[in-house]
Coordinates of C-alpha atoms and ligand atoms in Angstrom, one line a residue:
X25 CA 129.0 -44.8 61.0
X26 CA 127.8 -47.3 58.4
X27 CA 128.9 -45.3 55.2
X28 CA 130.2 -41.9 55.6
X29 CA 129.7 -41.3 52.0
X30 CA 126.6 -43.0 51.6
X31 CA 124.3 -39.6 51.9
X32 CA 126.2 -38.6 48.9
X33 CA 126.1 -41.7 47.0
X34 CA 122.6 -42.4 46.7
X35 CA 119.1 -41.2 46.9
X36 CA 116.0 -41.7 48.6
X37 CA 114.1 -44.5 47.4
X38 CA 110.8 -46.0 48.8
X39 CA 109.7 -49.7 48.2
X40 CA 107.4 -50.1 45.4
X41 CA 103.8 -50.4 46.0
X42 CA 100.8 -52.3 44.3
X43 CA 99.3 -50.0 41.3
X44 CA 96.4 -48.0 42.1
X45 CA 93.6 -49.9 40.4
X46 CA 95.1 -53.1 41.4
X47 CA 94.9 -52.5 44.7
X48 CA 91.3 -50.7 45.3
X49 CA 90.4 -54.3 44.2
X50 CA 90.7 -55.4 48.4
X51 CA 91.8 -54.0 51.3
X52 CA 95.1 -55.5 52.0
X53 CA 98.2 -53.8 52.4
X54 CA 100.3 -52.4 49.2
X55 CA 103.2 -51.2 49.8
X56 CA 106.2 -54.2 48.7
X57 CA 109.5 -54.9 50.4
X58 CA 112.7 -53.4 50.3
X59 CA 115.5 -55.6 48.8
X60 CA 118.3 -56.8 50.8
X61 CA 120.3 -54.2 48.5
X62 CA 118.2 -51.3 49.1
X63 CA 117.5 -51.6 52.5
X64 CA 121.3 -51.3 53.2
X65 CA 121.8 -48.3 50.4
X66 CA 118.8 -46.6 52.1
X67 CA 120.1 -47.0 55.8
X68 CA 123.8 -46.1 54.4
X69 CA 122.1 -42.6 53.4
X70 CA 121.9 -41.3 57.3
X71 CA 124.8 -39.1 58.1
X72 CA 125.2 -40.0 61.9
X73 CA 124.7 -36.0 62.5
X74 CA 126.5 -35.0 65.5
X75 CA 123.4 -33.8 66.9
X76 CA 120.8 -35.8 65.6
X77 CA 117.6 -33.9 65.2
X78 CA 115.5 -36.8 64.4
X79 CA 115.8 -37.9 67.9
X80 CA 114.2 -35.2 69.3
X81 CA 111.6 -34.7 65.9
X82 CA 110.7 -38.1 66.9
X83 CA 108.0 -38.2 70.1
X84 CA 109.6 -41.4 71.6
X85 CA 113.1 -40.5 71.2
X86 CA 114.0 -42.8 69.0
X87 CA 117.7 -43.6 68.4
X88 CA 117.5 -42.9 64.8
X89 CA 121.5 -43.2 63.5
X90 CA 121.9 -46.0 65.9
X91 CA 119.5 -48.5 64.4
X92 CA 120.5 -47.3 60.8
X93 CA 124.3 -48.1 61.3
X94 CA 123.5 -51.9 62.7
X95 CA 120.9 -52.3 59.4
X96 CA 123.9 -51.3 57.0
X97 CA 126.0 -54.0 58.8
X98 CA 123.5 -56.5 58.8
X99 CA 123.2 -56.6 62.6
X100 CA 119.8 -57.2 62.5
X101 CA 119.2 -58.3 66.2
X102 CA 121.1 -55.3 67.3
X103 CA 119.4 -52.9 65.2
X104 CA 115.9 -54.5 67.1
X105 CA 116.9 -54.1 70.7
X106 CA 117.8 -50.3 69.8
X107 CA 114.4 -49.4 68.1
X108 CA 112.8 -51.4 71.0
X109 CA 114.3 -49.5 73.8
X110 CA 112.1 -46.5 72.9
X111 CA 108.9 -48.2 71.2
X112 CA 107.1 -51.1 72.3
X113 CA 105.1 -51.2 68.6
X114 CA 107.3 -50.5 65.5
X115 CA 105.6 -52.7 63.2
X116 CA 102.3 -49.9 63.6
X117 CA 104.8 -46.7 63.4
X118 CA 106.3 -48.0 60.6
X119 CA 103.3 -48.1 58.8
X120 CA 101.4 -45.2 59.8
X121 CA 103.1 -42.8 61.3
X122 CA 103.9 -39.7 59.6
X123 CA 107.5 -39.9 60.7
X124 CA 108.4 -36.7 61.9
X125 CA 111.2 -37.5 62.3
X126 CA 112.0 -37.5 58.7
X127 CA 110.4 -34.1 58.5
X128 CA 113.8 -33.3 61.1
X129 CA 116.2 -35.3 59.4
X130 CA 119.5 -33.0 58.4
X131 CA 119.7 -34.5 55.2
X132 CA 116.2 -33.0 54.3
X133 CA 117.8 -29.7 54.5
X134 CA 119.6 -30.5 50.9
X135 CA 118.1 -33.7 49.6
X136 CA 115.3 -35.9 50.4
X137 CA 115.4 -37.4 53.9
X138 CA 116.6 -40.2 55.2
X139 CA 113.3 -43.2 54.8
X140 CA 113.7 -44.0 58.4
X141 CA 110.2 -45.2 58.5
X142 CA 110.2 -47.7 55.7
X143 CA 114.0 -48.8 57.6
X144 CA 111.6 -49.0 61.2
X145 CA 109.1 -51.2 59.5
X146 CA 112.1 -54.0 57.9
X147 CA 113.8 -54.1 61.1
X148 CA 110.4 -55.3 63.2
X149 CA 109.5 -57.4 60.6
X150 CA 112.4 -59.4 60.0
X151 CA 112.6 -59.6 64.0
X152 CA 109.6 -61.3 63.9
X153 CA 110.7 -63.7 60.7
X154 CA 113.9 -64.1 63.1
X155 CA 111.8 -64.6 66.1
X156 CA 113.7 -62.0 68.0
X157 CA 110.2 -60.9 69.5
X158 CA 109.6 -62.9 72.0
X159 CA 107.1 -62.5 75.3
X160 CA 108.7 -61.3 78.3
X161 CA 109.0 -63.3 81.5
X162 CA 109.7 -61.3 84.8
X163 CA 111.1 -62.9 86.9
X164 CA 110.3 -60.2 90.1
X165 CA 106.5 -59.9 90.7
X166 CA 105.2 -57.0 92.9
X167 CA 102.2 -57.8 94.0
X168 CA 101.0 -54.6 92.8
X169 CA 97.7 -54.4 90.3
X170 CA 97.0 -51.9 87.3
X171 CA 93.4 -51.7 85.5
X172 CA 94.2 -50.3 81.8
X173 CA 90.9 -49.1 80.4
X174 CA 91.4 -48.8 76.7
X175 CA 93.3 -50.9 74.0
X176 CA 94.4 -48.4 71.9
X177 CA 98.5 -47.9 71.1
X178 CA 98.1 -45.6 74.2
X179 CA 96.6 -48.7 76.8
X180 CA 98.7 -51.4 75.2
X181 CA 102.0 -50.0 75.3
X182 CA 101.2 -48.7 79.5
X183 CA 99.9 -52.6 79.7
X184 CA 103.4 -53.4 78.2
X185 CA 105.9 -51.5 80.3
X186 CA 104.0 -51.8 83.7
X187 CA 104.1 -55.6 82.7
X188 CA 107.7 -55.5 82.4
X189 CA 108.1 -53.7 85.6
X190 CA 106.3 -56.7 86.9
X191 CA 102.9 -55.2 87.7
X192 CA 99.4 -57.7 87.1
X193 CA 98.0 -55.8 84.7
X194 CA 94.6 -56.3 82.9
X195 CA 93.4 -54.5 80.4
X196 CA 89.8 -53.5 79.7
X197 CA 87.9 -53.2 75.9
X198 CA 84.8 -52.0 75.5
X199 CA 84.6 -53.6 71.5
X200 CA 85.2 -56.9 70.8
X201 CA 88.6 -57.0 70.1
X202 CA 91.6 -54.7 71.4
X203 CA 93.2 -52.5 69.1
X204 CA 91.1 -49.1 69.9
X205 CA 91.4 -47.3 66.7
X206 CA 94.6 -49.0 65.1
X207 CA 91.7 -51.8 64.9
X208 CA 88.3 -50.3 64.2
X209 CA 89.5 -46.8 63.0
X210 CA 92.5 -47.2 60.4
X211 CA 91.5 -49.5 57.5
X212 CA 93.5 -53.1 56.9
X213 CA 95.1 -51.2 53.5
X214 CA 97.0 -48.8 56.2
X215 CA 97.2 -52.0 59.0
X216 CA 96.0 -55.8 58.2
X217 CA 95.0 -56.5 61.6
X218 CA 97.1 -59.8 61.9
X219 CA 99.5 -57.4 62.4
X220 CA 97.6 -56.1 65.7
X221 CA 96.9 -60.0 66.7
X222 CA 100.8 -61.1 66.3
X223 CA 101.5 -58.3 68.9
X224 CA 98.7 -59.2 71.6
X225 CA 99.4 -62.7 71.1
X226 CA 103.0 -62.2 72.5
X227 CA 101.6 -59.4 75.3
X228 CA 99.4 -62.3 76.3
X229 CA 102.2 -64.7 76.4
X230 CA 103.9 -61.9 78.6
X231 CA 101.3 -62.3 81.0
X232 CA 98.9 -59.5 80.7
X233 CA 95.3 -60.4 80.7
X234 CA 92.6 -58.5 78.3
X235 CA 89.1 -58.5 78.8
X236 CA 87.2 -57.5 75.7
X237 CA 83.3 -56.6 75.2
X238 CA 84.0 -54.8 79.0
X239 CA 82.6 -51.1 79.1
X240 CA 83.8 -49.7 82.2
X241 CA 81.6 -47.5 83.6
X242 CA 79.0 -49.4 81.7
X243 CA 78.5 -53.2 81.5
X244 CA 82.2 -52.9 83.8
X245 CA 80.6 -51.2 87.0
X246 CA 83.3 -48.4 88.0
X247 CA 83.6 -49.5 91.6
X248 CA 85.5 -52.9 90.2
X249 CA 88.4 -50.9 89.4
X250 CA 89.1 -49.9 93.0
X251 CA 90.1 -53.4 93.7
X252 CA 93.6 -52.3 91.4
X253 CA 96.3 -50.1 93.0
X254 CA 96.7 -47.9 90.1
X255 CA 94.5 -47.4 86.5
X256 CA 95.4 -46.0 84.0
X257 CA 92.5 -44.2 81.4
X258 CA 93.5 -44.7 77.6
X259 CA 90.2 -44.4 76.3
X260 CA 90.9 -42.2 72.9
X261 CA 89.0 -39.3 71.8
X262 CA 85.9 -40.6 70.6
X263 CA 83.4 -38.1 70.0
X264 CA 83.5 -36.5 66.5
X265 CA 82.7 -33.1 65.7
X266 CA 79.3 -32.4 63.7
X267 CA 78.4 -30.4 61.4
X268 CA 75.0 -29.5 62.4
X269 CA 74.0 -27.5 59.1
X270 CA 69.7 -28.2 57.6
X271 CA 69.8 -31.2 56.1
X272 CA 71.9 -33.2 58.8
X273 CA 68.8 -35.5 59.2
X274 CA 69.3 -37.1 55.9
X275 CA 69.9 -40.4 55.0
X276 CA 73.3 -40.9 53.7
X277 CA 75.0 -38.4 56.4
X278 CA 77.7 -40.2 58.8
X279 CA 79.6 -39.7 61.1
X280 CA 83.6 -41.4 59.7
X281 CA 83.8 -43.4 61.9
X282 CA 80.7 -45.4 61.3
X283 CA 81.4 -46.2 57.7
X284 CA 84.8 -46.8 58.8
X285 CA 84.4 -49.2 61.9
X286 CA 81.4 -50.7 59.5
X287 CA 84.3 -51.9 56.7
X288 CA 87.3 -53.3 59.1
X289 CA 84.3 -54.9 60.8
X290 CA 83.4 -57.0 57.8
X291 CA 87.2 -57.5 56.9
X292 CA 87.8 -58.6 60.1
X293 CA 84.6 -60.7 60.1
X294 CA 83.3 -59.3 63.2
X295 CA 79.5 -58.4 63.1
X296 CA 77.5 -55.3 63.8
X297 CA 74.0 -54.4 64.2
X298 CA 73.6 -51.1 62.3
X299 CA 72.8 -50.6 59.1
X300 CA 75.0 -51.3 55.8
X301 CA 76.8 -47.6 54.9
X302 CA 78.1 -48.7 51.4
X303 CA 80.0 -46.2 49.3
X304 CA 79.0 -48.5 46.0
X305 CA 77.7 -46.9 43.1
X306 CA 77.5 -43.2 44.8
X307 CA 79.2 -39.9 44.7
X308 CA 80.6 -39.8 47.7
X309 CA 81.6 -36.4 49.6
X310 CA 84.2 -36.5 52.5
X311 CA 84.1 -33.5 54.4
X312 CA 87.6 -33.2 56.2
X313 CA 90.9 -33.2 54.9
X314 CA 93.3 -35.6 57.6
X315 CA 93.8 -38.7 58.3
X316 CA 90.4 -39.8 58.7
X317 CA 89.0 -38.8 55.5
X318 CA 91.9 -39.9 52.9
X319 CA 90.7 -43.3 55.3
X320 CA 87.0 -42.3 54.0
X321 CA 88.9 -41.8 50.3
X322 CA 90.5 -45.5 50.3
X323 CA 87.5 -46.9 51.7
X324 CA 85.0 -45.5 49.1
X325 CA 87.1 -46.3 46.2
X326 CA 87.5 -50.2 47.2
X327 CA 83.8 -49.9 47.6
X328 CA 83.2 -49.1 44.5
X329 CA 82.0 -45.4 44.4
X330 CA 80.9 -43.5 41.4
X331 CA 83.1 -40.8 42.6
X332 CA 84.9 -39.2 45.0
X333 CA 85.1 -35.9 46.2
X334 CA 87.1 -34.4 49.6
X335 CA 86.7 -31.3 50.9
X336 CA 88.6 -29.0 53.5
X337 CA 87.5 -26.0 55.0
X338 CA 91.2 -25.0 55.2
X339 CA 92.9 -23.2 52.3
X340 CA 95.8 -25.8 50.7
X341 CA 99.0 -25.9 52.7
X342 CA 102.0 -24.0 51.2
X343 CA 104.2 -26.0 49.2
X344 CA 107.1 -24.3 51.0
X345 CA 107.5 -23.3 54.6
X346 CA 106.8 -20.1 55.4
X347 CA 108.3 -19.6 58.9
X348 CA 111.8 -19.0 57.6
X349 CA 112.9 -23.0 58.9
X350 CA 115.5 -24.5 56.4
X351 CA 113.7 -27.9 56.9
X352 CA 111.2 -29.2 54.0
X353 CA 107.7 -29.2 55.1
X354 CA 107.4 -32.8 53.6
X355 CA 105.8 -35.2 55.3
X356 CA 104.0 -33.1 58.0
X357 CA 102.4 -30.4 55.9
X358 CA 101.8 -31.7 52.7
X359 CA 99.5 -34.4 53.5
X360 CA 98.7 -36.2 50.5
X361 CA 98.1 -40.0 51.1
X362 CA 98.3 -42.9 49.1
X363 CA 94.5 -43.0 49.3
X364 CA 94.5 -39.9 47.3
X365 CA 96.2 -41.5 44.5
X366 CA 93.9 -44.2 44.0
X367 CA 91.3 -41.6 42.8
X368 CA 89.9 -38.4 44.3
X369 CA 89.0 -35.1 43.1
X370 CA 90.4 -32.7 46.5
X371 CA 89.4 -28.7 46.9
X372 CA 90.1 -27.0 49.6
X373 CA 88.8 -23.7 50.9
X374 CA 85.4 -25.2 50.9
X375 CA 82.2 -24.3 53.2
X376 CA 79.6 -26.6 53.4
X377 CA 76.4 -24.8 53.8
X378 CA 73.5 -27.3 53.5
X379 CA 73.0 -30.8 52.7
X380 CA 70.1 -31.4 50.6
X381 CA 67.4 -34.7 49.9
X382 CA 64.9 -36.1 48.2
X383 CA 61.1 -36.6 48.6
X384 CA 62.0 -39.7 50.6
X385 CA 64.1 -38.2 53.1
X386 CA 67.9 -39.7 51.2
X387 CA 70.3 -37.3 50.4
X388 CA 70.8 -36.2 46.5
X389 CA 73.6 -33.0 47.4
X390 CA 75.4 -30.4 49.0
X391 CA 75.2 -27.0 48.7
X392 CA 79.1 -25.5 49.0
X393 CA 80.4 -22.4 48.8
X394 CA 84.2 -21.1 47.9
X395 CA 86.0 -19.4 51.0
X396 CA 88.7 -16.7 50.6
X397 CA 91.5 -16.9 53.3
X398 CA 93.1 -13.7 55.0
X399 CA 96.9 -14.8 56.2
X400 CA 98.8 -13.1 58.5
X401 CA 102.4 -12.0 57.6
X402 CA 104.1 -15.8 58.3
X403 CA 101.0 -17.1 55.6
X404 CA 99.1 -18.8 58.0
X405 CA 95.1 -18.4 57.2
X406 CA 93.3 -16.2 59.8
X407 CA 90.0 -14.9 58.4
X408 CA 87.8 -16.4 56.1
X409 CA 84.9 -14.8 53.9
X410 CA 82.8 -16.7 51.5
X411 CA 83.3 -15.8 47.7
X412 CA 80.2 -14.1 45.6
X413 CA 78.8 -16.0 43.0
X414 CA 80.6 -19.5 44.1
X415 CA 77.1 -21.0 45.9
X416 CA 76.7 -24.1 43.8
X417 CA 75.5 -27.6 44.8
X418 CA 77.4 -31.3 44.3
X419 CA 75.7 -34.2 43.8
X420 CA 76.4 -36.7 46.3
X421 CA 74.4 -39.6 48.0
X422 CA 76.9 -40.8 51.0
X423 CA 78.7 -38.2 52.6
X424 CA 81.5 -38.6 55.4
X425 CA 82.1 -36.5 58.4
X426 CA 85.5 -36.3 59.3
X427 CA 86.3 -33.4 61.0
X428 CA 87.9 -34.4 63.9
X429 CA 87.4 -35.3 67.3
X430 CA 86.3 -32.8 70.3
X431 CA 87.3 -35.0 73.7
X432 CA 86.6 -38.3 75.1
X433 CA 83.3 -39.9 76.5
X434 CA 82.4 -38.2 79.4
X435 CA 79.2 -39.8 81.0
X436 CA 79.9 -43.2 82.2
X437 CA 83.6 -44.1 83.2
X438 CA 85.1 -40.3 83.6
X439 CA 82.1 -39.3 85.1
X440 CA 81.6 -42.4 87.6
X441 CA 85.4 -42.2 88.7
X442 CA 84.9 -37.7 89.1
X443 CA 87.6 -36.6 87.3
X444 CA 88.2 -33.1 86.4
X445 CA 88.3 -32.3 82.6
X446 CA 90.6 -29.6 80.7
X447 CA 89.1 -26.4 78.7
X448 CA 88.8 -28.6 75.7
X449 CA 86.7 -31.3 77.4
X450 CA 90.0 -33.4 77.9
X451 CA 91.0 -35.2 80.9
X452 CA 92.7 -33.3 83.0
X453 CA 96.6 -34.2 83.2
X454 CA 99.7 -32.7 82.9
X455 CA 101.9 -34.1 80.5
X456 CA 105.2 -35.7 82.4
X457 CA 103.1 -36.7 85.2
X458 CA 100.0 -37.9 84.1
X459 CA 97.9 -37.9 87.1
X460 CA 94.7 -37.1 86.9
X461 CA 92.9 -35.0 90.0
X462 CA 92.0 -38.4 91.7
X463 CA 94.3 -40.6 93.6
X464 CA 95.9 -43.3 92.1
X465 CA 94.2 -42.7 88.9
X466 CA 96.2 -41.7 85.5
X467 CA 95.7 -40.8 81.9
X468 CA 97.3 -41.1 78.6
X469 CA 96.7 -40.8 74.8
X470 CA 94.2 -39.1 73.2
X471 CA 92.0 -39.6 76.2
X472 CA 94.5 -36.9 77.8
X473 CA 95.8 -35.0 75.1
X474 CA 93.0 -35.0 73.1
X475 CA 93.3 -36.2 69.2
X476 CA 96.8 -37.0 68.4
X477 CA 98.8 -39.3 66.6
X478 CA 99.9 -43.3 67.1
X479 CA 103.3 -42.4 68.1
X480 CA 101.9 -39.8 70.5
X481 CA 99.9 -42.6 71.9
X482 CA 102.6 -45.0 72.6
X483 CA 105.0 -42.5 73.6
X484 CA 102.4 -41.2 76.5
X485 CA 101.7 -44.6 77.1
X486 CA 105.2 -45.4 78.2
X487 CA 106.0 -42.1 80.0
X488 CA 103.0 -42.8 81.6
X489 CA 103.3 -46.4 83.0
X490 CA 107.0 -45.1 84.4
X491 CA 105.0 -42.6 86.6
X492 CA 102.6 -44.9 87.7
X493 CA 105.4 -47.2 88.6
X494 CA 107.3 -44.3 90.5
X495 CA 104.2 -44.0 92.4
X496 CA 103.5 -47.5 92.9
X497 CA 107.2 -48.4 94.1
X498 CA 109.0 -45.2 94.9
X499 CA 111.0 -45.3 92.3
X500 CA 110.9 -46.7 88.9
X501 CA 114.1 -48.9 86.2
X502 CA 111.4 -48.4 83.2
X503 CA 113.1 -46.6 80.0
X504 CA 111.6 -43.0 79.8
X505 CA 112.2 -41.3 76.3
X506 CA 115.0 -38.4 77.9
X507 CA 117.3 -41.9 78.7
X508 CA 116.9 -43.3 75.8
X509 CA 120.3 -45.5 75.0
Ligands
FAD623 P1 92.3 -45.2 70.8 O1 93.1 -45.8 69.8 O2 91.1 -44.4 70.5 O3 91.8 -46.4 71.8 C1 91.0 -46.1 72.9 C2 90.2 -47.4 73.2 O4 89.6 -47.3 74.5 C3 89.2 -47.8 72.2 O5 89.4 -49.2 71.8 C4 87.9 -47.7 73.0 O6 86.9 -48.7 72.6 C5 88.3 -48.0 74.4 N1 87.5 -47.5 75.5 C6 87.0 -46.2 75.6 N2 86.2 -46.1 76.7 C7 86.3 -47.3 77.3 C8 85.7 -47.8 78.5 N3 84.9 -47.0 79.3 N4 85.9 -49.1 78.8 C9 86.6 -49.9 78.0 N5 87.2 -49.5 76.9 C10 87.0 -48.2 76.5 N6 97.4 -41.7 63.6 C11 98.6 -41.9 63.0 O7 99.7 -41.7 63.6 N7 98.6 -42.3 61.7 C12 97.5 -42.6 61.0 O8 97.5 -43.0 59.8 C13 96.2 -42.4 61.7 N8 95.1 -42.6 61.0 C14 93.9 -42.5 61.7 C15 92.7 -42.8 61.0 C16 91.5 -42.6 61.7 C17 90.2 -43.0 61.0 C18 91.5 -42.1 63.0 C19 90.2 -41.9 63.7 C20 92.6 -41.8 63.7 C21 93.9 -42.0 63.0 N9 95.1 -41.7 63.7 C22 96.3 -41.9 63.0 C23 95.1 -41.2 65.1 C24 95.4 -42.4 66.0 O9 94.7 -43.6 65.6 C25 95.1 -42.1 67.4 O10 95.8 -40.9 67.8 C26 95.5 -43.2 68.4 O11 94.9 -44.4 68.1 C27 95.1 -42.8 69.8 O12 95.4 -43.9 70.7 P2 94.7 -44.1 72.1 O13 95.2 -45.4 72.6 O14 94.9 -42.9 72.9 O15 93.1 -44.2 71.8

């Protein structure tokens, strides 16, 4: 153990990040660097618990005290080859994820956790500045071939393990550059995208092959596939939920993802054919309170918007948890983003009954209405009804749709290849195994389990490629998260 009295000693401290109105000005990453000093007083704080609950609060297992103790002595190449040995992609995690695993760390119980995301993030950084990361060579080719349809955290880190287990593996992207959402959906503030390109420049280097601008099922005919011995479907959860209320039809209403893909399109100086969805000069309402919308939030303000205004049909989470657990709800529950911090007025409890527009068809409001929750006895919101008296309208001239996702694309590909779907539209595959009701064919990511997280994605992604290697070989050497080191 680094320091035993280390926990005791000092207190959780985050690295500093660029002020708010300094940093709407463009859309580059914010948040500073530890120093050398804090980075070691920060990983000095974790209490190598005898039963480490971050391990298990983290989806890929990840050997939490491990990593901290070789960080404290400086033992930076050590520290990478433990955090790799569970998770092909640190340098997204530990940017984006929302670390549950601090949300299990023991110390939380008492004082503020361990930062063991901001401690992922230094180690994978200075392993590149090192050059620890380097492509893999296998040495032992089987002959075997794998089709990964989908570039998202879920397809690239299946393209990475079946590569090491010295599969051919190519990888197929319907947009013009791979990524999936870590590129198109979550904004360069969150993710500069060089960050995505460092990464596939070394999986090319390692010898897996990616073929963008390829729809399969599409432009990609289906029947190509069956040249592979295994594919693996990492296609995401792409279509959003509406909200088909009168007024819909008006100009102004988006989906989130089209204003977002829009923006880290013109960052990333690709080009696109719709129209401009500019948040510049406009009230701006974003209608959905996760992930996606603070995204819509950050976006709007480095656009420029008059205001803006997020609204969630939820009541607000409660500060404390309510299910008797000794462990703080922070991070999971109380999402507040840095996005929200740069400027947004946030309500929850909020029913949006009808968008309404001008004489020229553009969108001037939204007619809302305040909801009062029923709870059951643990405080979780049951019943809604809407207030009296509280129908008002907002102005607003762009207005977001982020409400989630409701399954993947189901015509084309899923369709073409005849696999069965879950109750929620999913494809059909049990977690563990991952086969879906056709031979040879396997599923992972949000594509399987339906709107998730990064770490969710790479985790499946990995468990995944180790069953498709069991069925490829008979047996498979690939790392799965219940043997991690
Ligand atoms: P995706 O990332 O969706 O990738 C799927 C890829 O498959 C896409 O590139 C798609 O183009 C491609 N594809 C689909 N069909 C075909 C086909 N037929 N042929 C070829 N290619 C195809 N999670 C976090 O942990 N932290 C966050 O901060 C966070 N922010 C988010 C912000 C937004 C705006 C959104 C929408 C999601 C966010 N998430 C976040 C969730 C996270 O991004 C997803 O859970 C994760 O990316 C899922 O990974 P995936 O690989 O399964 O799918």
């Amino acid at each position: 153990m680094g320091k035993p009295t280390g926990f005791l000693e000092f207190d959780r401290a985050l690295p500093q990040k660029e002020k708010a109105d300094a940093r709407v000005q463009n859309y580059q990453e914010f948040v500073k660097e530890y120093s050398a000093e804090q980075l070691h007083d920060q990983s000095a704080r974790c209490m190598n618990c005898g039963i480490p609950f971050c391990h298990s609060g983290c989806p890929l297992g990840n050997v939490i005290p491990e990593f901290n103790d070789a960080v404290y002595d400086g033992k930076w190449e050590e520290a990478y080859q433990i955090l790799i040995s569970t998770n092909n992609f640190p340098e997204f995690t530990g940017r984006i994820c929302p670390a549950p695993c601090e949300a299990a760390c023991v110390l939380g119980i008492n004082k503020s956790p361990v930062a063991i995301e901001e401690i992922e993030k230094h180690i994978i950084e200075i392993a590149f500045r090192n050059e620890y990361v380097k492509a893999s060579s296998t040495y032992l080719k089987t002959g075997k071939k794998v089709a990964v349809v989908g570039s998202g955290p879920a397809g690239l880190a299946a393209a990475a393990q079946l590569n090491k287990a010295g599969h051919d593996v190519v990888v197929y992207e319907r947009d013009d550059k791979v990524g999936g959402l870590l590129r198109y959906g979550i904004p360069d503030f969150k993710l500069e995208k060089t960050v995505i390109d460092r990464r596939v420049d070394v999986m090319k280097a390692s010898g897996i092959e990616f073929r963008t601008n390829a729809e399969v099922g599409k432009n990609v005919p289906a029947a190509e596939l069956k040249d592979f011995d295994a594919i693996v479907l990492a296609g995401g959860s792409t279509i959003p939920r509406d909200l088909p209320i009168k007024g819909r039809e008006l100009k102004g209403v988006h989906y989130a993802m089209e204003f977002l893909k829009q923006q880290n399109k013109r960052v990333g100086l690709s080009t696109f054919e719709e129209q401009d969805i500019l948040a510049t000069g406009k009230n701006v309402l974003v209608i959905g309170g996760g992930d996606t919308g603070s995204d819509c939030v950050g976006t709007s303000n480095r656009h420029g918007a008059k205001s803006v205004t997020q609204f969630e049909l939820m009541p607000q989470p409660p500060q404390k948890r309510t299910d008797g657990m000794p462990w703080p709800t922070y991070p999971m529950l109380l999402k507040t983003t840095t996005s929200h911090e740069e400027g947004c007025q946030r309500h929850w409890s909020i029913s949006t009954k009808e968008f309404l527009g001008d004489d020229e068809g553009n969108l001037r409001a939204a007619l809302i209405v305040d909801l009062e929750w029923e709870t059951d006895h643990l405080g979780r919101p049951t019943k809604f009804k809407e207030v009296e008296g509280s129908l008002r309208e907002i102005p607003c001239e762009l207005v977001t749709l982020a409400m989630g996702f409701l399954h993947p694309q189901q015509q084309g590909l899923l369709e073409q290849l005849g696999v069965e779907f879950d109750v929620r539209g999913n494809v059909l595959a049990t977690e563990g195994d991952y086969q879906t009701s056709v031979n040879k064919v396997f599923a992972a990511g949000d594509m399987r389990r339906g709107q998730s997280l990064v770490v969710w994605a790479i985790s499946e992604g990995r468990e995944c490629a180790r069953k498709v290697d069991e069925f490829l070989m008979g047996f498979s050497e690939l790392e799965s998260k219940d043997k991690a080191v």
